[in-house]
PDB file of C-alpha atoms in Angstrom:
ATOM      1  CA  MET Z   1      49.733 -21.582   5.165  1.00  0.00           C
ATOM      2  CA  SER Z   2      48.072 -23.276   8.144  1.00  0.00           C
ATOM      3  CA  ARG Z   3      44.470 -24.418   8.156  1.00  0.00           C
ATOM      4  CA  THR Z   4      43.569 -21.804  10.805  1.00  0.00           C
ATOM      5  CA  SER Z   5      44.997 -18.919   8.789  1.00  0.00           C
ATOM      6  CA  LEU Z   6      43.210 -20.189   5.644  1.00  0.00           C
ATOM      7  CA  LYS Z   7      39.885 -20.256   7.534  1.00  0.00           C
ATOM      8  CA  LEU Z   8      40.552 -16.783   8.866  1.00  0.00           C
ATOM      9  CA  TYR Z   9      41.374 -15.559   5.363  1.00  0.00           C
ATOM     10  CA  LEU Z  10      38.148 -17.089   3.982  1.00  0.00           C
ATOM     11  CA  VAL Z  11      36.089 -15.491   6.768  1.00  0.00           C
ATOM     12  CA  GLU Z  12      37.665 -12.110   6.085  1.00  0.00           C
ATOM     13  CA  GLY Z  13      37.052 -12.547   2.351  1.00  0.00           C
ATOM     14  CA  GLY Z  14      33.427 -13.448   3.039  1.00  0.00           C
ATOM     15  CA  ILE Z  15      32.990 -10.323   5.144  1.00  0.00           C
ATOM     16  CA  ARG Z  16      34.571  -8.198   2.427  1.00  0.00           C
ATOM     17  CA  LEU Z  17      32.108  -9.598  -0.135  1.00  0.00           C
ATOM     18  CA  ILE Z  18      28.907 -10.123   1.876  1.00  0.00           C
ATOM     19  CA  PHE Z  19      28.863  -6.857   3.838  1.00  0.00           C
ATOM     20  CA  PRO Z  20      28.975  -4.598   0.763  1.00  0.00           C
ATOM     21  CA  LEU Z  21      26.455  -6.721  -1.173  1.00  0.00           C
ATOM     22  CA  PHE Z  22      23.930  -6.823   1.673  1.00  0.00           C
ATOM     23  CA  GLY Z  23      24.690  -3.192   2.430  1.00  0.00           C
ATOM     24  CA  VAL Z  24      23.893  -2.044  -1.105  1.00  0.00           C
ATOM     25  CA  ALA Z  25      20.707  -4.180  -1.238  1.00  0.00           C
ATOM     26  CA  LEU Z  26      19.415  -2.866   2.114  1.00  0.00           C
ATOM     27  CA  LEU Z  27      20.410   0.702   1.281  1.00  0.00           C
ATOM     28  CA  VAL Z  28      18.532   0.651  -2.045  1.00  0.00           C
ATOM     29  CA  ALA Z  29      15.454  -1.055  -0.518  1.00  0.00           C
ATOM     30  CA  GLY Z  30      15.409   1.369   2.410  1.00  0.00           C
ATOM     31  CA  ILE Z  31      15.720   4.470   0.243  1.00  0.00           C
ATOM     32  CA  PHE Z  32      13.046   3.208  -2.155  1.00  0.00           C
ATOM     33  CA  GLY Z  33      10.634   2.455   0.706  1.00  0.00           C
ATOM     34  CA  ALA Z  34      11.283   5.766   2.468  1.00  0.00           C
ATOM     35  CA  ILE Z  35      10.629   7.685  -0.754  1.00  0.00           C
ATOM     36  CA  SER Z  36       7.523   5.649  -1.646  1.00  0.00           C
ATOM     37  CA  PHE Z  37       5.876   5.771   1.793  1.00  0.00           C
ATOM     38  CA  GLY Z  38       7.170   9.103   3.083  1.00  0.00           C
ATOM     39  CA  VAL Z  39       8.837  11.620   0.810  1.00  0.00           C
ATOM     40  CA  GLN Z  40       6.642  11.313  -2.278  1.00  0.00           C
ATOM     41  CA  PRO Z  41       3.244  11.474  -0.468  1.00  0.00           C
ATOM     42  CA  LEU Z  42       4.404  14.460   1.601  1.00  0.00           C
ATOM     43  CA  TYR Z  43       5.610  16.279  -1.499  1.00  0.00           C
ATOM     44  CA  GLU Z  44       2.374  15.560  -3.367  1.00  0.00           C
ATOM     45  CA  ALA Z  45       0.281  16.604  -0.340  1.00  0.00           C
ATOM     46  CA  MET Z  46       1.877  20.046  -0.515  1.00  0.00           C
ATOM     47  CA  GLN Z  47       1.180  20.259  -4.243  1.00  0.00           C
ATOM     48  CA  THR Z  48      -2.483  19.224  -3.969  1.00  0.00           C
ATOM     49  CA  ARG Z  49      -3.260  22.013  -1.467  1.00  0.00           C
ATOM     50  CA  GLN Z  50      -3.721  24.283  -4.508  1.00  0.00           C
ATOM     51  CA  TRP Z  51      -5.908  21.842  -6.462  1.00  0.00           C
ATOM     52  CA  MET Z  52      -9.591  22.492  -7.189  1.00  0.00           C
ATOM     53  CA  PRO Z  53     -12.596  20.241  -6.458  1.00  0.00           C
ATOM     54  CA  VAL Z  54     -14.716  19.004  -9.363  1.00  0.00           C
ATOM     55  CA  PRO Z  55     -17.745  16.693  -9.385  1.00  0.00           C
ATOM     56  CA  ALA Z  56     -17.060  13.203 -10.680  1.00  0.00           C
ATOM     57  CA  THR Z  57     -18.942   9.938 -11.166  1.00  0.00           C
ATOM     58  CA  LEU Z  58     -17.530   6.695  -9.770  1.00  0.00           C
ATOM     59  CA  GLU Z  59     -17.439   3.921 -12.388  1.00  0.00           C
ATOM     60  CA  VAL Z  60     -15.292   1.169 -10.851  1.00  0.00           C
ATOM     61  CA  ALA Z  61     -14.083   0.383  -7.324  1.00  0.00           C
ATOM     62  CA  SER Z  62     -12.299  -2.803  -6.272  1.00  0.00           C
ATOM     63  CA  ILE Z  63      -9.447  -4.099  -4.124  1.00  0.00           C
ATOM     64  CA  GLU Z  64      -6.393  -5.617  -5.773  1.00  0.00           C
ATOM     65  CA  SER Z  65      -4.244  -7.967  -3.724  1.00  0.00           C
ATOM     66  CA  ALA Z  66      -0.588  -7.245  -2.958  1.00  0.00           C
ATOM     67  CA  ASP Z  67       1.828  -7.691  -5.843  1.00  0.00           C
ATOM     68  CA  PHE Z  68       5.461  -8.112  -4.813  1.00  0.00           C
ATOM     69  CA  LEU Z  69       6.606  -8.325  -8.437  1.00  0.00           C
ATOM     70  CA  HIS Z  70       5.454  -4.735  -8.958  1.00  0.00           C
ATOM     71  CA  ASN Z  71       6.858  -3.479  -5.617  1.00  0.00           C
ATOM     72  CA  ARG Z  72       3.450  -3.314  -3.923  1.00  0.00           C
ATOM     73  CA  PRO Z  73       3.644  -5.155  -0.586  1.00  0.00           C
ATOM     74  CA  LEU Z  74       0.073  -4.199   0.431  1.00  0.00           C
ATOM     75  CA  PRO Z  75      -3.309  -4.435  -1.313  1.00  0.00           C
ATOM     76  CA  ALA Z  76      -4.542  -1.383  -3.196  1.00  0.00           C
ATOM     77  CA  LEU Z  77      -7.898   0.232  -3.870  1.00  0.00           C
ATOM     78  CA  LYS Z  78      -8.394   0.558  -7.628  1.00  0.00           C
ATOM     79  CA  VAL Z  79     -10.929   3.095  -8.835  1.00  0.00           C
ATOM     80  CA  ARG Z  80     -12.073   4.694 -12.058  1.00  0.00           C
ATOM     81  CA  TYR Z  81     -14.150   7.851 -12.214  1.00  0.00           C
ATOM     82  CA  ARG Z  82     -15.232  10.284 -14.907  1.00  0.00           C
ATOM     83  CA  TYR Z  83     -15.255  14.071 -14.615  1.00  0.00           C
ATOM     84  CA  THR Z  84     -15.643  17.073 -16.896  1.00  0.00           C
ATOM     85  CA  VAL Z  85     -13.533  20.237 -17.014  1.00  0.00           C
ATOM     86  CA  ASP Z  86     -14.334  23.025 -19.494  1.00  0.00           C
ATOM     87  CA  ALA Z  87     -16.635  20.725 -21.518  1.00  0.00           C
ATOM     88  CA  GLU Z  88     -13.855  18.137 -21.861  1.00  0.00           C
ATOM     89  CA  ASP Z  89     -14.304  14.647 -20.391  1.00  0.00           C
ATOM     90  CA  PHE Z  90     -11.555  13.051 -18.326  1.00  0.00           C
ATOM     91  CA  VAL Z  91     -11.134   9.658 -16.686  1.00  0.00           C
ATOM     92  CA  GLY Z  92      -9.243   9.376 -13.398  1.00  0.00           C
ATOM     93  CA  SER Z  93      -7.853   6.267 -11.750  1.00  0.00           C
ATOM     94  CA  ARG Z  94      -5.964   7.537  -8.725  1.00  0.00           C
ATOM     95  CA  TYR Z  95      -7.588   7.139  -5.317  1.00  0.00           C
ATOM     96  CA  ASP Z  96      -5.173   8.921  -2.959  1.00  0.00           C
ATOM     97  CA  LEU Z  97      -1.619  10.166  -2.497  1.00  0.00           C
ATOM     98  CA  HIS Z  98      -0.477   6.637  -1.575  1.00  0.00           C
ATOM     99  CA  GLN Z  99      -1.651   5.137  -4.886  1.00  0.00           C
ATOM    100  CA  GLY Z 100      -4.578   3.489  -3.095  1.00  0.00           C
ATOM    101  CA  VAL Z 101      -2.260   1.240  -1.081  1.00  0.00           C
ATOM    102  CA  GLY Z 102      -3.425   0.339   2.412  1.00  0.00           C
ATOM    103  CA  TYR Z 103      -4.250  -2.389   4.878  1.00  0.00           C
ATOM    104  CA  HIS Z 104      -6.966  -4.766   3.705  1.00  0.00           C
ATOM    105  CA  ARG Z 105      -9.360  -4.038   6.598  1.00  0.00           C
ATOM    106  CA  ALA Z 106      -9.173  -0.269   6.023  1.00  0.00           C
ATOM    107  CA  LEU Z 107      -9.601  -0.652   2.258  1.00  0.00           C
ATOM    108  CA  LYS Z 108     -12.586  -2.946   2.750  1.00  0.00           C
ATOM    109  CA  ALA Z 109     -14.268  -0.335   4.972  1.00  0.00           C
ATOM    110  CA  VAL Z 110     -13.697   2.351   2.314  1.00  0.00           C
ATOM    111  CA  LEU Z 111     -14.972   0.064  -0.440  1.00  0.00           C
ATOM    112  CA  GLN Z 112     -18.213  -0.636   1.471  1.00  0.00           C
ATOM    113  CA  GLU Z 113     -18.996   3.092   1.442  1.00  0.00           C
ATOM    114  CA  MET Z 114     -18.454   3.371  -2.314  1.00  0.00           C
ATOM    115  CA  VAL Z 115     -21.294   2.759  -4.750  1.00  0.00           C
ATOM    116  CA  VAL Z 116     -20.701   2.563  -8.476  1.00  0.00           C
ATOM    117  CA  GLY Z 117     -22.507   5.455 -10.158  1.00  0.00           C
ATOM    118  CA  GLN Z 118     -22.438   7.698  -7.104  1.00  0.00           C
ATOM    119  CA  ALA Z 119     -21.259  11.299  -7.278  1.00  0.00           C
ATOM    120  CA  VAL Z 120     -17.841  11.907  -5.716  1.00  0.00           C
ATOM    121  CA  THR Z 121     -15.531  14.898  -5.453  1.00  0.00           C
ATOM    122  CA  ALA Z 122     -12.243  14.729  -7.317  1.00  0.00           C
ATOM    123  CA  TRP Z 123      -9.362  17.149  -6.888  1.00  0.00           C
ATOM    124  CA  ILE Z 124      -7.657  18.366 -10.060  1.00  0.00           C
ATOM    125  CA  ASP Z 125      -4.566  20.376 -10.854  1.00  0.00           C
ATOM    126  CA  PRO Z 126      -5.877  23.620 -12.422  1.00  0.00           C
ATOM    127  CA  ALA Z 127      -2.817  23.798 -14.680  1.00  0.00           C
ATOM    128  CA  ASP Z 128      -3.253  20.187 -15.827  1.00  0.00           C
ATOM    129  CA  PRO Z 129      -6.806  18.776 -15.375  1.00  0.00           C
ATOM    130  CA  GLY Z 130      -5.525  15.288 -16.207  1.00  0.00           C
ATOM    131  CA  LYS Z 131      -3.771  15.202 -12.803  1.00  0.00           C
ATOM    132  CA  VAL Z 132      -6.456  14.136 -10.374  1.00  0.00           C
ATOM    133  CA  VAL Z 133      -6.963  12.383  -7.054  1.00  0.00           C
ATOM    134  CA  LEU Z 134     -10.079  11.457  -5.093  1.00  0.00           C
ATOM    135  CA  VAL Z 135      -8.622  11.817  -1.590  1.00  0.00           C
ATOM    136  CA  ARG Z 136      -5.856  14.323  -0.997  1.00  0.00           C
ATOM    137  CA  SER Z 137      -5.339  13.718   2.732  1.00  0.00           C
ATOM    138  CA  LEU Z 138      -2.376  11.722   4.004  1.00  0.00           C
ATOM    139  CA  ASN Z 139      -2.704   8.243   5.476  1.00  0.00           C
ATOM    140  CA  TRP Z 140      -0.598   8.632   8.627  1.00  0.00           C
ATOM    141  CA  THR Z 141      -0.393   4.878   9.214  1.00  0.00           C
ATOM    142  CA  LEU Z 142       1.243   4.400   5.824  1.00  0.00           C
ATOM    143  CA  LEU Z 143       3.373   7.482   6.320  1.00  0.00           C
ATOM    144  CA  ALA Z 144       4.758   5.938   9.523  1.00  0.00           C
ATOM    145  CA  MET Z 145       5.918   2.943   7.455  1.00  0.00           C
ATOM    146  CA  ALA Z 146       8.672   5.185   6.074  1.00  0.00           C
ATOM    147  CA  LEU Z 147      10.473   5.003   9.450  1.00  0.00           C
ATOM    148  CA  PRO Z 148      11.384   1.279   9.287  1.00  0.00           C
ATOM    149  CA  PHE Z 149      12.626   1.840   5.739  1.00  0.00           C
ATOM    150  CA  VAL Z 150      14.855   4.667   6.971  1.00  0.00           C
ATOM    151  CA  ALA Z 151      16.246   2.246   9.589  1.00  0.00           C
ATOM    152  CA  ILE Z 152      16.841  -0.367   6.861  1.00  0.00           C
ATOM    153  CA  ALA Z 153      18.680   2.225   4.759  1.00  0.00           C
ATOM    154  CA  LEU Z 154      20.865   3.172   7.754  1.00  0.00           C
ATOM    155  CA  LEU Z 155      21.671  -0.488   8.425  1.00  0.00           C
ATOM    156  CA  GLY Z 156      22.581  -0.921   4.762  1.00  0.00           C
ATOM    157  CA  GLY Z 157      24.824   2.123   4.957  1.00  0.00           C
ATOM    158  CA  PHE Z 158      26.632   0.728   8.017  1.00  0.00           C
ATOM    159  CA  LEU Z 159      27.111  -2.660   6.345  1.00  0.00           C
ATOM    160  CA  LEU Z 160      28.470  -0.968   3.241  1.00  0.00           C
ATOM    161  CA  LEU Z 161      30.815   1.122   5.372  1.00  0.00           C
ATOM    162  CA  GLY Z 162      31.941  -2.018   7.244  1.00  0.00           C
ATOM    163  CA  GLY Z 163      32.639  -3.755   3.941  1.00  0.00           C
ATOM    164  CA  MET Z 164      34.676  -0.790   2.727  1.00  0.00           C
ATOM    165  CA  VAL Z 165      36.722  -0.770   5.940  1.00  0.00           C
ATOM    166  CA  ALA Z 166      37.283  -4.528   5.570  1.00  0.00           C
ATOM    167  CA  TRP Z 167      38.530  -3.997   1.999  1.00  0.00           C
ATOM    168  CA  ASN Z 168      40.912  -1.250   3.111  1.00  0.00           C
ATOM    169  CA  GLN Z 169      42.400  -3.474   5.833  1.00  0.00           C
ATOM    170  CA  ALA Z 170      42.670  -6.559   3.613  1.00  0.00           C
ATOM    171  CA  ARG Z 171      45.811  -8.712   3.993  1.00  0.00           C
ATOM    172  CA  PRO Z 172      47.463 -10.550   1.132  1.00  0.00           C
ATOM    173  CA  LEU Z 173      47.137 -14.339   1.178  1.00  0.00           C
ATOM    174  CA  GLY Z 174      49.944 -15.978   3.154  1.00  0.00           C
ATOM    175  CA  SER Z 175      50.818 -12.942   5.267  1.00  0.00           C
ATOM    176  CA  PRO Z 176      49.384 -13.473   8.770  1.00  0.00           C
ATOM    177  CA  GLY Z 177      50.724 -10.156  10.027  1.00  0.00           C
ATOM    178  CA  GLY Z 178      49.652  -8.144   7.014  1.00  0.00           C
ATOM    179  CA  SER Z 179      51.689  -5.697   4.992  1.00  0.00           C
ATOM    180  CA  SER Z 180      53.129  -3.945   8.061  1.00  0.00           C
ATOM    181  CA  ALA Z 181      54.948  -7.151   9.094  1.00  0.00           C
ATOM    182  CA  GLN Z 182      56.432  -7.491   5.600  1.00  0.00           C
ATOM    183  CA  GLU Z 183      57.604  -3.887   5.640  1.00  0.00           C
ATOM    184  CA  ALA Z 184      59.258  -4.360   9.046  1.00  0.00           C
ATOM    185  CA  LYS Z 185      61.516  -7.232   7.812  1.00  0.00           C
ATOM    186  CA  PRO Z 186      63.413  -5.222   5.174  1.00  0.00           C
ATOM    187  CA  ARG Z 187      63.941  -2.379   7.657  1.00  0.00           C
ATOM    188  CA  ARG Z 188      65.538  -4.766  10.181  1.00  0.00           C
ATOM    189  CA  ALA Z 189      67.709  -6.282   7.474  1.00  0.00           C
ATOM    190  CA  ARG Z 190      68.927  -2.831   6.418  1.00  0.00           C
ATOM    191  CA  SER Z 191      69.734  -1.828   9.983  1.00  0.00           C
ATOM    192  CA  SER Z 192      71.758  -5.041  10.572  1.00  0.00           C
ATOM    193  CA  ARG Z 193      73.902  -4.360   7.502  1.00  0.00           C
ATOM    194  CA  THR Z 194      74.962  -0.929   8.716  1.00  0.00           C
TER     195      THR Z 194
END
């Protein structure tokens, strides 16, 4: 085998390995991001339309920095509030449909309007009063972040498809023409014998 054909074989092998690996990684990341920033908030927004308002008291409000280890690329507003339903006390910790995630400047503006001890309105699920949220409107800026994740998922799908095509057209080592060239030789030999 010549040095050129060995390099070509190594490049083809690299494509067959790298494309599917990157494809799967991008596909998973894209789907996860699209669900987290788009599908889940939209689904929950439809559910919360039937929820009821209850008075609540804000106990804690702070901003937590981004945490990449826990799949949170942006800071989040962390809150705790207490409310009562049918003489039973509950404690809620969810700010909005996006889990309190947002851009730092926007979260800081929201935090400045919050005062510990103030009365706030919480929205509860009548069937399960433990399900609660302070803000049930969608953050359209965060919702738009689902679009780049959809593009990442599509890119991952194309890379995975390219890797699969490369695997299907793989040539054995030492055969520069591939399997079709090897099949052609026996046919010629048979025709020369007859």
